[in-house]
XYZ file of C-alpha atoms in Angstrom:
600
model
C 16.557 63.159 17.312
C 14.050 64.910 19.636
C 11.517 65.599 16.835
C 11.031 61.882 16.162
C 8.310 59.838 17.846
C 9.476 57.609 20.765
C 9.135 54.464 18.618
C 11.172 55.993 15.795
C 13.811 57.210 18.259
C 14.262 53.643 19.474
C 14.405 52.384 15.891
C 17.151 54.868 15.015
C 19.143 54.030 18.165
C 18.988 50.334 17.295
C 19.915 51.015 13.671
C 22.944 52.994 14.859
C 24.173 49.871 16.688
C 23.699 47.721 13.569
C 24.777 50.078 10.801
C 25.946 47.310 8.484
C 22.669 45.375 8.747
C 19.175 45.666 7.355
C 17.032 46.082 10.470
C 13.814 44.034 10.666
C 11.849 45.961 13.330
C 8.834 44.146 14.770
C 5.622 46.164 14.913
C 2.595 44.001 15.708
C 2.241 41.279 13.072
C 4.856 42.788 10.745
C 8.581 43.403 10.522
C 9.005 46.946 9.249
C 11.958 48.629 7.578
C 12.413 52.410 7.375
C 14.440 55.001 5.439
C 17.321 53.566 3.352
C 16.622 50.001 4.498
C 13.045 50.299 3.246
C 14.163 51.620 -0.154
C 16.750 48.841 -0.522
C 14.461 46.003 0.590
C 11.513 47.189 -1.504
C 13.726 46.927 -4.609
C 15.373 43.607 -3.708
C 12.142 41.886 -2.664
C 9.810 43.770 -5.015
C 7.688 45.101 -2.157
C 5.492 48.208 -2.141
C 7.248 51.214 -0.639
C 4.927 53.237 1.603
C 5.464 55.849 4.311
C 4.939 56.342 8.052
C 4.468 59.434 10.179
C 7.514 59.707 12.407
C 7.246 63.177 13.952
C 8.833 65.076 11.057
C 7.187 66.973 8.219
C 7.945 64.217 5.701
C 6.810 60.633 6.145
C 9.558 58.068 6.581
C 9.913 55.574 3.671
C 8.623 52.221 4.929
C 8.008 48.666 3.759
C 7.053 45.581 5.735
C 6.670 41.812 5.676
C 4.339 39.569 7.736
C 6.150 37.989 10.706
C 4.836 34.502 9.875
C 6.459 34.636 6.418
C 9.745 36.192 7.502
C 12.047 33.261 6.653
C 11.396 33.369 2.905
C 12.096 37.103 2.617
C 15.022 36.864 5.033
C 16.680 34.076 3.069
C 16.446 36.001 -0.190
C 18.229 38.986 1.357
C 20.920 36.835 2.971
C 21.445 34.917 -0.297
C 22.125 38.287 -1.936
C 24.896 38.964 0.583
C 23.077 41.136 3.126
C 23.166 40.939 6.910
C 19.802 41.175 8.634
C 19.287 42.136 12.295
C 16.016 40.842 13.783
C 14.623 43.285 16.358
C 11.862 41.459 18.221
C 9.229 42.442 20.780
C 10.491 40.991 24.063
C 7.469 41.802 26.220
C 3.732 41.268 25.875
C 2.224 44.388 24.211
C -0.824 43.986 26.502
C 1.378 44.442 29.571
C 3.669 47.124 28.183
C 3.699 50.638 29.641
C 4.612 53.086 26.912
C 6.345 51.631 23.848
C 6.833 47.866 23.740
C 10.336 46.760 24.721
C 12.324 45.480 21.735
C 15.779 43.948 21.338
C 17.858 42.494 18.526
C 17.678 38.745 19.132
C 19.987 37.628 16.299
C 21.816 38.802 13.222
C 21.506 36.544 10.185
C 24.461 36.553 7.798
C 25.318 34.310 4.824
C 27.630 32.216 7.005
C 25.353 31.970 10.054
C 22.018 31.182 8.396
C 20.539 28.089 10.064
C 17.292 27.759 8.111
C 17.295 24.189 6.755
C 14.958 25.127 3.893
C 17.336 27.857 2.708
C 20.491 25.721 2.734
C 21.582 23.172 0.152
C 21.398 19.856 2.017
C 24.294 18.451 -0.033
C 26.734 21.253 0.896
C 28.194 22.628 4.082
C 27.585 26.327 4.648
C 30.947 27.501 5.975
C 31.953 30.756 7.587
C 35.743 31.161 7.578
C 38.209 33.381 9.388
C 41.736 33.760 8.040
C 44.705 35.413 9.733
C 47.813 36.106 7.662
C 51.198 37.146 9.069
C 54.591 37.056 7.305
C 54.995 33.571 5.799
C 52.198 31.874 7.749
C 48.437 31.848 7.836
C 45.872 30.424 10.247
C 42.398 29.352 9.234
C 39.288 28.486 11.199
C 35.985 27.554 9.662
C 32.635 26.470 11.013
C 29.284 25.323 9.735
C 26.895 26.551 12.428
C 24.087 24.497 10.874
C 25.909 21.196 11.516
C 28.335 22.028 14.356
C 31.472 21.293 12.301
C 34.562 23.317 13.298
C 38.004 22.973 11.662
C 41.296 24.804 12.106
C 44.735 24.710 10.569
C 47.948 26.741 10.524
C 50.355 26.591 7.592
C 53.801 27.962 6.809
C 54.072 28.513 3.061
C 56.457 29.821 0.412
C 53.523 30.806 -1.815
C 50.915 32.117 0.584
C 48.524 33.550 -2.027
C 48.328 30.333 -4.047
C 47.852 28.176 -0.955
C 45.189 30.467 0.498
C 43.301 30.456 -2.813
C 43.410 26.639 -2.805
C 42.005 26.518 0.736
C 39.270 28.994 -0.143
C 38.287 27.067 -3.275
C 38.301 23.783 -1.317
C 35.773 24.975 1.271
C 33.941 27.730 -0.678
C 32.821 29.676 2.407
C 29.743 31.862 2.074
C 31.244 34.384 4.498
C 34.867 35.331 5.195
C 36.436 37.282 8.059
C 40.024 38.436 7.576
C 42.761 40.577 9.128
C 44.262 43.707 7.609
C 47.446 41.997 6.395
C 45.375 39.602 4.276
C 44.331 42.546 2.086
C 47.970 42.746 0.947
C 47.757 39.272 -0.631
C 46.643 40.690 -3.962
C 45.946 37.378 -5.722
C 43.972 35.966 -2.816
C 42.059 39.214 -2.257
C 41.123 39.397 -5.952
C 39.994 35.768 -5.857
C 37.703 36.536 -2.931
C 36.291 39.609 -4.646
C 35.843 38.225 -8.164
C 35.536 34.433 -7.983
C 34.501 33.245 -4.540
C 31.043 34.840 -4.416
C 31.089 35.287 -0.655
C 30.602 38.149 1.797
C 33.981 39.282 3.141
C 34.533 41.480 6.192
C 37.725 43.083 7.484
C 37.975 42.625 11.249
C 39.690 45.223 13.410
C 43.219 44.260 14.469
C 42.192 44.595 18.127
C 39.986 41.507 17.662
C 43.065 39.306 17.242
C 44.391 39.593 20.792
C 45.907 36.166 21.495
C 45.158 36.050 25.207
C 41.514 37.055 24.778
C 41.025 34.577 21.954
C 42.623 31.768 23.943
C 40.136 32.397 26.754
C 37.230 32.442 24.280
C 38.304 29.075 22.859
C 38.852 27.379 26.225
C 35.449 28.627 27.448
C 33.719 27.466 24.282
C 35.112 23.936 24.246
C 35.348 23.589 28.047
C 39.053 22.803 27.886
C 41.727 23.533 30.485
C 44.523 24.285 27.998
C 45.284 24.692 24.307
C 47.334 21.457 24.531
C 44.101 19.611 25.224
C 42.777 20.903 21.881
C 46.094 20.268 20.035
C 46.444 24.010 19.373
C 49.357 24.956 21.613
C 51.739 25.674 18.693
C 49.246 27.388 16.386
C 48.953 31.063 17.440
C 47.460 32.239 14.116
C 44.873 29.445 14.162
C 44.033 30.389 17.761
C 43.511 34.009 16.693
C 41.359 32.943 13.732
C 39.195 30.600 15.818
C 38.790 33.088 18.667
C 37.636 35.817 16.297
C 35.270 33.423 14.523
C 33.682 32.246 17.788
C 33.285 35.837 19.019
C 31.617 36.812 15.739
C 29.195 33.880 15.902
C 28.354 34.657 19.540
C 27.774 38.312 18.716
C 25.492 37.651 15.751
C 23.531 34.734 17.202
C 23.073 36.266 20.685
C 22.471 32.785 22.149
C 26.182 32.192 21.711
C 27.765 29.374 19.752
C 26.113 26.557 21.709
C 26.060 24.197 18.724
C 29.872 24.195 18.405
C 31.080 21.688 20.997
C 34.293 20.326 19.469
C 36.938 21.316 16.955
C 39.119 19.347 14.539
C 42.699 20.261 13.677
C 43.635 19.311 10.112
C 46.837 19.648 8.127
C 47.796 19.634 4.448
C 49.748 16.438 4.995
C 46.488 14.519 5.566
C 45.080 15.243 2.123
C 46.250 15.413 -1.477
C 47.023 18.949 -2.561
C 44.676 19.819 -5.434
C 45.093 23.393 -6.613
C 42.319 25.560 -7.982
C 43.120 24.918 -11.649
C 43.251 21.152 -11.196
C 40.053 21.210 -9.146
C 38.218 23.061 -11.919
C 39.632 21.001 -14.784
C 38.957 17.691 -13.086
C 35.335 18.785 -12.552
C 35.207 17.063 -9.195
C 31.949 18.557 -7.895
C 30.761 20.957 -10.601
C 31.242 21.267 -14.357
C 33.312 24.125 -15.758
C 30.694 25.244 -18.236
C 27.375 25.126 -16.379
C 28.460 24.702 -12.735
C 26.220 21.617 -12.546
C 26.610 18.382 -10.601
C 25.757 16.197 -13.602
C 28.916 15.335 -15.490
C 31.171 15.422 -12.407
C 32.916 12.763 -10.331
C 30.507 13.562 -7.475
C 27.582 12.822 -9.807
C 28.989 9.366 -10.581
C 29.877 8.387 -7.007
C 27.024 9.919 -5.002
C 24.428 7.238 -4.223
C 24.047 8.398 -0.617
C 20.668 8.178 1.142
C 21.057 10.942 3.750
C 21.764 14.670 3.639
C 24.645 14.086 6.072
C 26.134 11.532 3.689
C 25.776 13.907 0.745
C 27.818 16.574 2.517
C 30.472 14.076 3.606
C 30.969 12.448 0.188
C 31.561 15.907 -1.281
C 34.189 16.483 1.406
C 35.849 13.132 0.627
C 36.065 13.982 -3.070
C 37.366 17.502 -2.487
C 39.943 16.284 0.066
C 41.467 12.984 -1.176
C 43.398 10.964 1.416
C 47.145 10.406 1.148
C 47.760 8.252 4.233
C 48.137 4.620 3.117
C 46.806 3.145 6.372
C 43.674 5.319 6.327
C 43.087 4.613 2.601
C 43.433 0.854 3.125
C 41.036 0.952 6.072
C 38.427 2.709 3.949
C 38.993 0.288 1.059
C 38.505 -2.722 3.334
C 35.175 -1.338 4.510
C 33.984 -0.731 0.945
C 35.155 -4.221 -0.109
C 33.160 -5.846 2.668
C 30.078 -3.837 1.745
C 30.524 -4.881 -1.896
C 30.635 -8.558 -0.915
C 27.528 -8.355 1.314
C 24.880 -7.326 -1.222
C 21.773 -8.335 0.761
C 23.081 -6.770 3.959
C 24.096 -3.625 2.047
C 20.627 -3.297 0.457
C 18.933 -3.640 3.855
C 21.296 -1.062 5.299
C 20.585 1.424 2.495
C 16.849 0.937 2.985
C 17.195 1.894 6.666
C 19.508 4.822 5.867
C 16.832 6.269 3.580
C 14.654 6.748 6.705
C 17.254 8.964 8.383
C 16.628 12.727 8.421
C 19.336 15.391 8.657
C 20.270 14.874 12.317
C 23.075 17.434 12.224
C 20.953 20.355 11.065
C 17.876 19.293 13.025
C 19.965 19.338 16.211
C 21.040 22.890 15.475
C 17.387 23.936 15.481
C 16.834 21.937 18.674
C 19.747 23.682 20.414
C 18.611 27.170 19.388
C 14.947 26.496 20.191
C 13.700 27.005 16.626
C 12.767 23.367 15.920
C 9.066 23.018 15.098
C 6.896 20.047 16.174
C 7.081 18.310 12.791
C 10.857 18.551 12.763
C 11.079 17.152 16.291
C 8.849 14.296 15.173
C 11.134 13.744 12.151
C 14.063 13.394 14.545
C 12.082 10.739 16.422
C 11.420 8.842 13.178
C 15.165 8.804 12.547
C 15.819 7.468 16.040
C 13.240 4.766 15.320
C 15.459 3.488 12.476
C 18.689 3.412 14.530
C 18.246 0.014 16.302
C 17.915 -1.742 12.930
C 20.976 0.101 11.552
C 22.894 -0.851 14.702
C 21.803 -4.475 14.279
C 22.867 -4.593 10.614
C 26.265 -2.949 11.143
C 27.030 -5.412 13.969
C 27.491 -8.096 11.284
C 30.498 -6.420 9.623
C 34.096 -7.438 10.329
C 36.273 -4.618 8.910
C 37.825 -2.363 11.544
C 36.308 0.891 10.213
C 32.770 -0.502 10.039
C 33.155 -1.982 13.524
C 34.254 1.404 14.836
C 31.310 3.152 13.163
C 28.952 0.527 14.599
C 30.221 1.378 18.097
C 29.667 5.079 17.385
C 25.905 4.592 16.904
C 23.722 5.195 19.951
C 20.115 4.070 19.421
C 18.812 6.864 21.702
C 15.601 5.056 22.552
C 14.971 7.380 25.500
C 14.517 10.217 22.975
C 12.197 8.111 20.836
C 10.066 7.110 23.831
C 9.767 10.680 25.111
C 8.908 12.282 21.769
C 6.448 9.535 20.812
C 4.661 9.716 24.162
C 4.579 13.537 24.185
C 4.013 14.674 20.573
C 0.933 13.739 18.523
C 1.456 11.541 15.466
C 0.752 14.270 12.916
C 1.671 17.539 14.653
C 1.066 21.012 13.186
C 4.040 23.003 11.939
C 3.581 25.732 14.548
C 3.155 25.438 18.298
C 0.730 28.359 18.101
C -1.756 26.159 16.234
C -2.161 23.982 19.341
C -2.876 20.261 19.401
C 0.810 19.324 19.699
C 0.897 17.365 22.976
C -0.730 13.931 23.177
C -3.657 13.239 25.481
C -2.525 11.367 28.590
C 0.959 12.881 28.697
C 0.189 15.700 31.145
C -2.641 15.552 33.686
C -3.116 19.314 34.012
C -3.335 19.754 30.239
C -5.856 16.919 29.969
C -8.050 18.527 32.635
C -8.064 21.919 30.901
C -8.835 20.309 27.538
C -11.604 18.322 29.164
C -13.132 21.502 30.532
C -12.924 23.148 27.127
C -14.559 20.241 25.302
C -17.142 19.275 27.915
C -18.121 22.647 29.425
C -21.839 22.219 28.646
C -22.027 18.754 30.147
C -20.205 20.051 33.252
C -22.823 22.783 33.665
C -25.648 20.258 33.306
C -23.978 17.989 35.867
C -23.532 20.877 38.348
C -27.166 21.889 37.904
C -28.422 18.345 38.612
C -26.094 17.994 41.579
C -27.309 21.292 43.129
C -30.981 20.380 42.595
C -30.465 17.111 44.423
C -28.373 18.686 47.209
C -30.782 21.566 47.909
C -34.119 20.082 46.946
C -34.824 23.144 44.747
C -36.361 21.528 41.654
C -36.627 24.810 39.697
C -32.945 25.720 40.229
C -31.071 26.422 37.036
C -27.522 27.420 36.041
C -27.254 30.251 33.491
C -24.610 32.609 32.077
C -24.290 36.298 31.236
C -21.344 38.529 30.442
C -21.639 40.526 33.674
C -21.615 37.704 36.242
C -20.450 34.760 34.180
C -22.044 31.492 35.400
C -24.668 31.838 38.153
C -27.404 29.846 39.916
C -30.911 31.260 39.706
C -33.466 30.452 42.473
C -37.090 31.657 42.489
C -38.224 33.462 45.663
C -40.561 30.634 46.723
C -37.474 28.433 47.374
C -35.171 30.998 49.054
C -35.476 29.234 52.406
C -33.718 26.200 50.876
C -30.644 28.181 49.658
C -27.498 26.890 51.463
C -24.980 29.182 53.158
C -22.255 28.361 50.606
C -24.198 30.242 47.903
C -22.923 33.813 47.396
C -25.671 36.310 46.459
C -24.830 38.383 43.338
C -28.138 39.924 42.210
C -31.755 40.365 43.379
C -34.528 40.455 40.788
C -38.316 40.842 41.115
C -39.079 37.116 41.266
C -35.694 35.452 41.891
C -32.204 35.677 43.356
C -28.939 34.936 41.564
C -25.998 33.266 43.285
C -22.512 32.032 42.513
C -20.481 29.197 44.064
C -16.758 28.493 44.231
C -17.267 25.513 41.925
C -18.943 27.670 39.266
C -16.273 30.374 39.485
C -13.569 27.730 39.154
C -15.231 26.246 36.085
C -15.720 29.686 34.573
C -12.062 30.582 35.097
C -10.942 27.334 33.533
C -13.236 27.726 30.539
C -12.539 31.434 30.044
C -8.788 31.005 29.820
C -8.759 27.404 28.617
C -7.444 28.001 25.094
C -4.843 30.468 26.321
C -3.771 28.094 29.059
C -3.672 25.135 26.689
C -1.315 26.945 24.301
C 0.906 28.174 27.136
C 1.052 24.783 28.823
C 1.719 22.989 25.530
C 4.574 25.426 24.857
C 6.098 24.712 28.289
C 5.789 20.926 27.878
C 7.207 21.083 24.341
C 10.151 23.142 25.552
C 10.923 20.561 28.255
C 10.957 17.834 25.599
C 13.201 19.974 23.383
C 15.613 20.647 26.239
C 15.914 16.942 26.961
C 16.765 16.247 23.311
C 19.246 19.176 23.355
C 20.971 17.675 26.401
C 21.864 14.658 24.240
C 23.741 16.755 21.659
C 27.118 15.053 22.037
C 25.650 11.558 21.666
C 23.509 12.577 18.688
C 26.477 14.277 17.032
C 28.605 11.130 17.337
C 25.766 9.014 15.960
C 25.192 11.423 13.059
C 28.892 11.319 12.153
C 28.893 7.504 12.163
C 25.706 7.348 10.072
C 27.165 9.799 7.521
C 30.341 7.723 7.117
C 28.400 4.455 6.774
C 26.196 6.112 4.167
C 29.208 7.244 2.108
C 30.927 3.849 2.311
C 27.708 2.114 1.215
C 27.427 4.625 -1.645
C 30.980 3.791 -2.779
C 30.123 0.076 -2.623
C 26.892 0.491 -4.588
C 28.685 2.507 -7.274
C 31.534 -0.004 -7.454
C 29.173 -2.964 -7.892
C 26.934 -1.129 -10.359
C 29.840 0.032 -12.560
C 32.033 -3.043 -12.068
C 34.932 -1.135 -10.502
C 37.968 -2.909 -9.048
C 39.839 -1.984 -5.877
C 43.162 -0.271 -6.726
C 46.392 -1.429 -5.116
C 48.216 1.450 -3.456
C 52.024 1.599 -3.525
C 54.486 4.084 -2.072
C 57.058 4.000 -4.915
C 55.360 6.731 -6.956
C 54.611 4.412 -9.894
C 51.230 4.680 -11.634
C 50.114 1.671 -13.672
C 46.651 1.586 -15.242
C 45.383 -1.617 -16.914
C 42.167 -1.480 -18.986
C 41.365 1.935 -17.517
C 37.987 3.622 -17.984
C 36.998 7.248 -17.406
C 34.279 7.109 -14.719
C 32.467 10.270 -15.842
C 32.692 9.990 -19.638
C 31.600 6.353 -19.417
C 28.390 7.364 -17.619
C 27.763 10.387 -19.861
C 27.963 8.201 -22.990
C 25.244 5.963 -21.584
């Protein structure tokens, strides 16, 4: 490797550590790719392939993308199943000695992509880990964009069929699996040919039970597996531990967004196998894979992105517990009977942004000013939603009402700190409101009123010294200076510092002038830096409220889905079914919900 330039040597060392990734290597205002990565990316993204001198006789194949447009290119590669390692400059090039220090700050994979614009707001983007052993399998899955984490462990007589059903239910975009899973021919073929996800075999050493138990307890700040209801689920523990380790490794910041996990079991939901799921066309049609013409299309009148994801989950995982079904029915019935209240509620819900995915960006520090402002607008709507839901009587709606926190402290902070129409990027400046920070206001004032300050200083010095011809000027050598003609030199005070002697005058500086010059010279730089610090403090405060916001988001999503069911029921004149436990099915004057709407 000695013949390569120092920069290229570092590139190749980094690439060696991330062999299975396309390496985005930051050089100035561009992310560059070299050698095989460059050839691959130039084809996939239709970019011009060029070359770069690297210390060898032949130029290295190279292509690049502007850093400010990285997300669009990145998302296209990830959507095509690639992993991308982002190698960023981690020191100021102006201060660097030798080559600029660079490190991989994150690895973006199909299952760990957190870009809201790239994800379908109506679907969860799951990454799943599955561990198979003998007649049992353990599953863990997470949506890092929303913070959802689920686990289960199942003993089965037909492992392949059951695993395929679980995979089709959640449709993960990325799958991690152990070596034994490869022996489940039917399931493995389903993953390869039907699931359309990136699958990765994890080394058996990753599944050490003790290490994974420690990872899980650290992640969820629990003292024991019993506290997480996982004490009798060793395969689920292995699956979750491996999944958390993978997310920590790729995201570098760790898995901060994942703060709680939910254990589920097959007994909670109706078993709907792959064939039935496809034929019933629950969420997509068989022919065109579209939403229109499905049960989801008929029932989905939700107002929020969170509600859209949850209603899909409800349809894909029908309840079987009579008590839980009845509780949900009672809530929908009450919403049906309260039309004015329901309409007001839906109007307020339409003002709610995607709290779950916005909070992910807040936690990882990638939320931009407009998104933070959008979160504040959502918080602004919460008191009215809380007030409206207080009027309901059903137990489920009462419980969801209690789960809403109006978070007015967040609203007050963001509204007092962030301007009403902020730019997308912090680097554009003008993000923090006037009056929020005294130091920032002073620097801005200097920047805007520099000329008037100079005039004021000049008048003040004339009056203080009695030198009527005194004037304040500027040049690039000395900056701001006071010029006094020789006929008035006897009036020059001791606090003046001589800088230059000319034929007919002397030039001086004062501490006040130097202070003003320093403020003006670095004003824009200081403004941007100070705004970034203030913004980060605001972001950290919002991040500290993650648990409360997560609970509120979950309650809002459920209310949204229940209101959607009620709206659909009233609109289509549906009746509430009576549920029995004797296995009998009696349909009177039945109508097909989808065909009926398609015929219209």
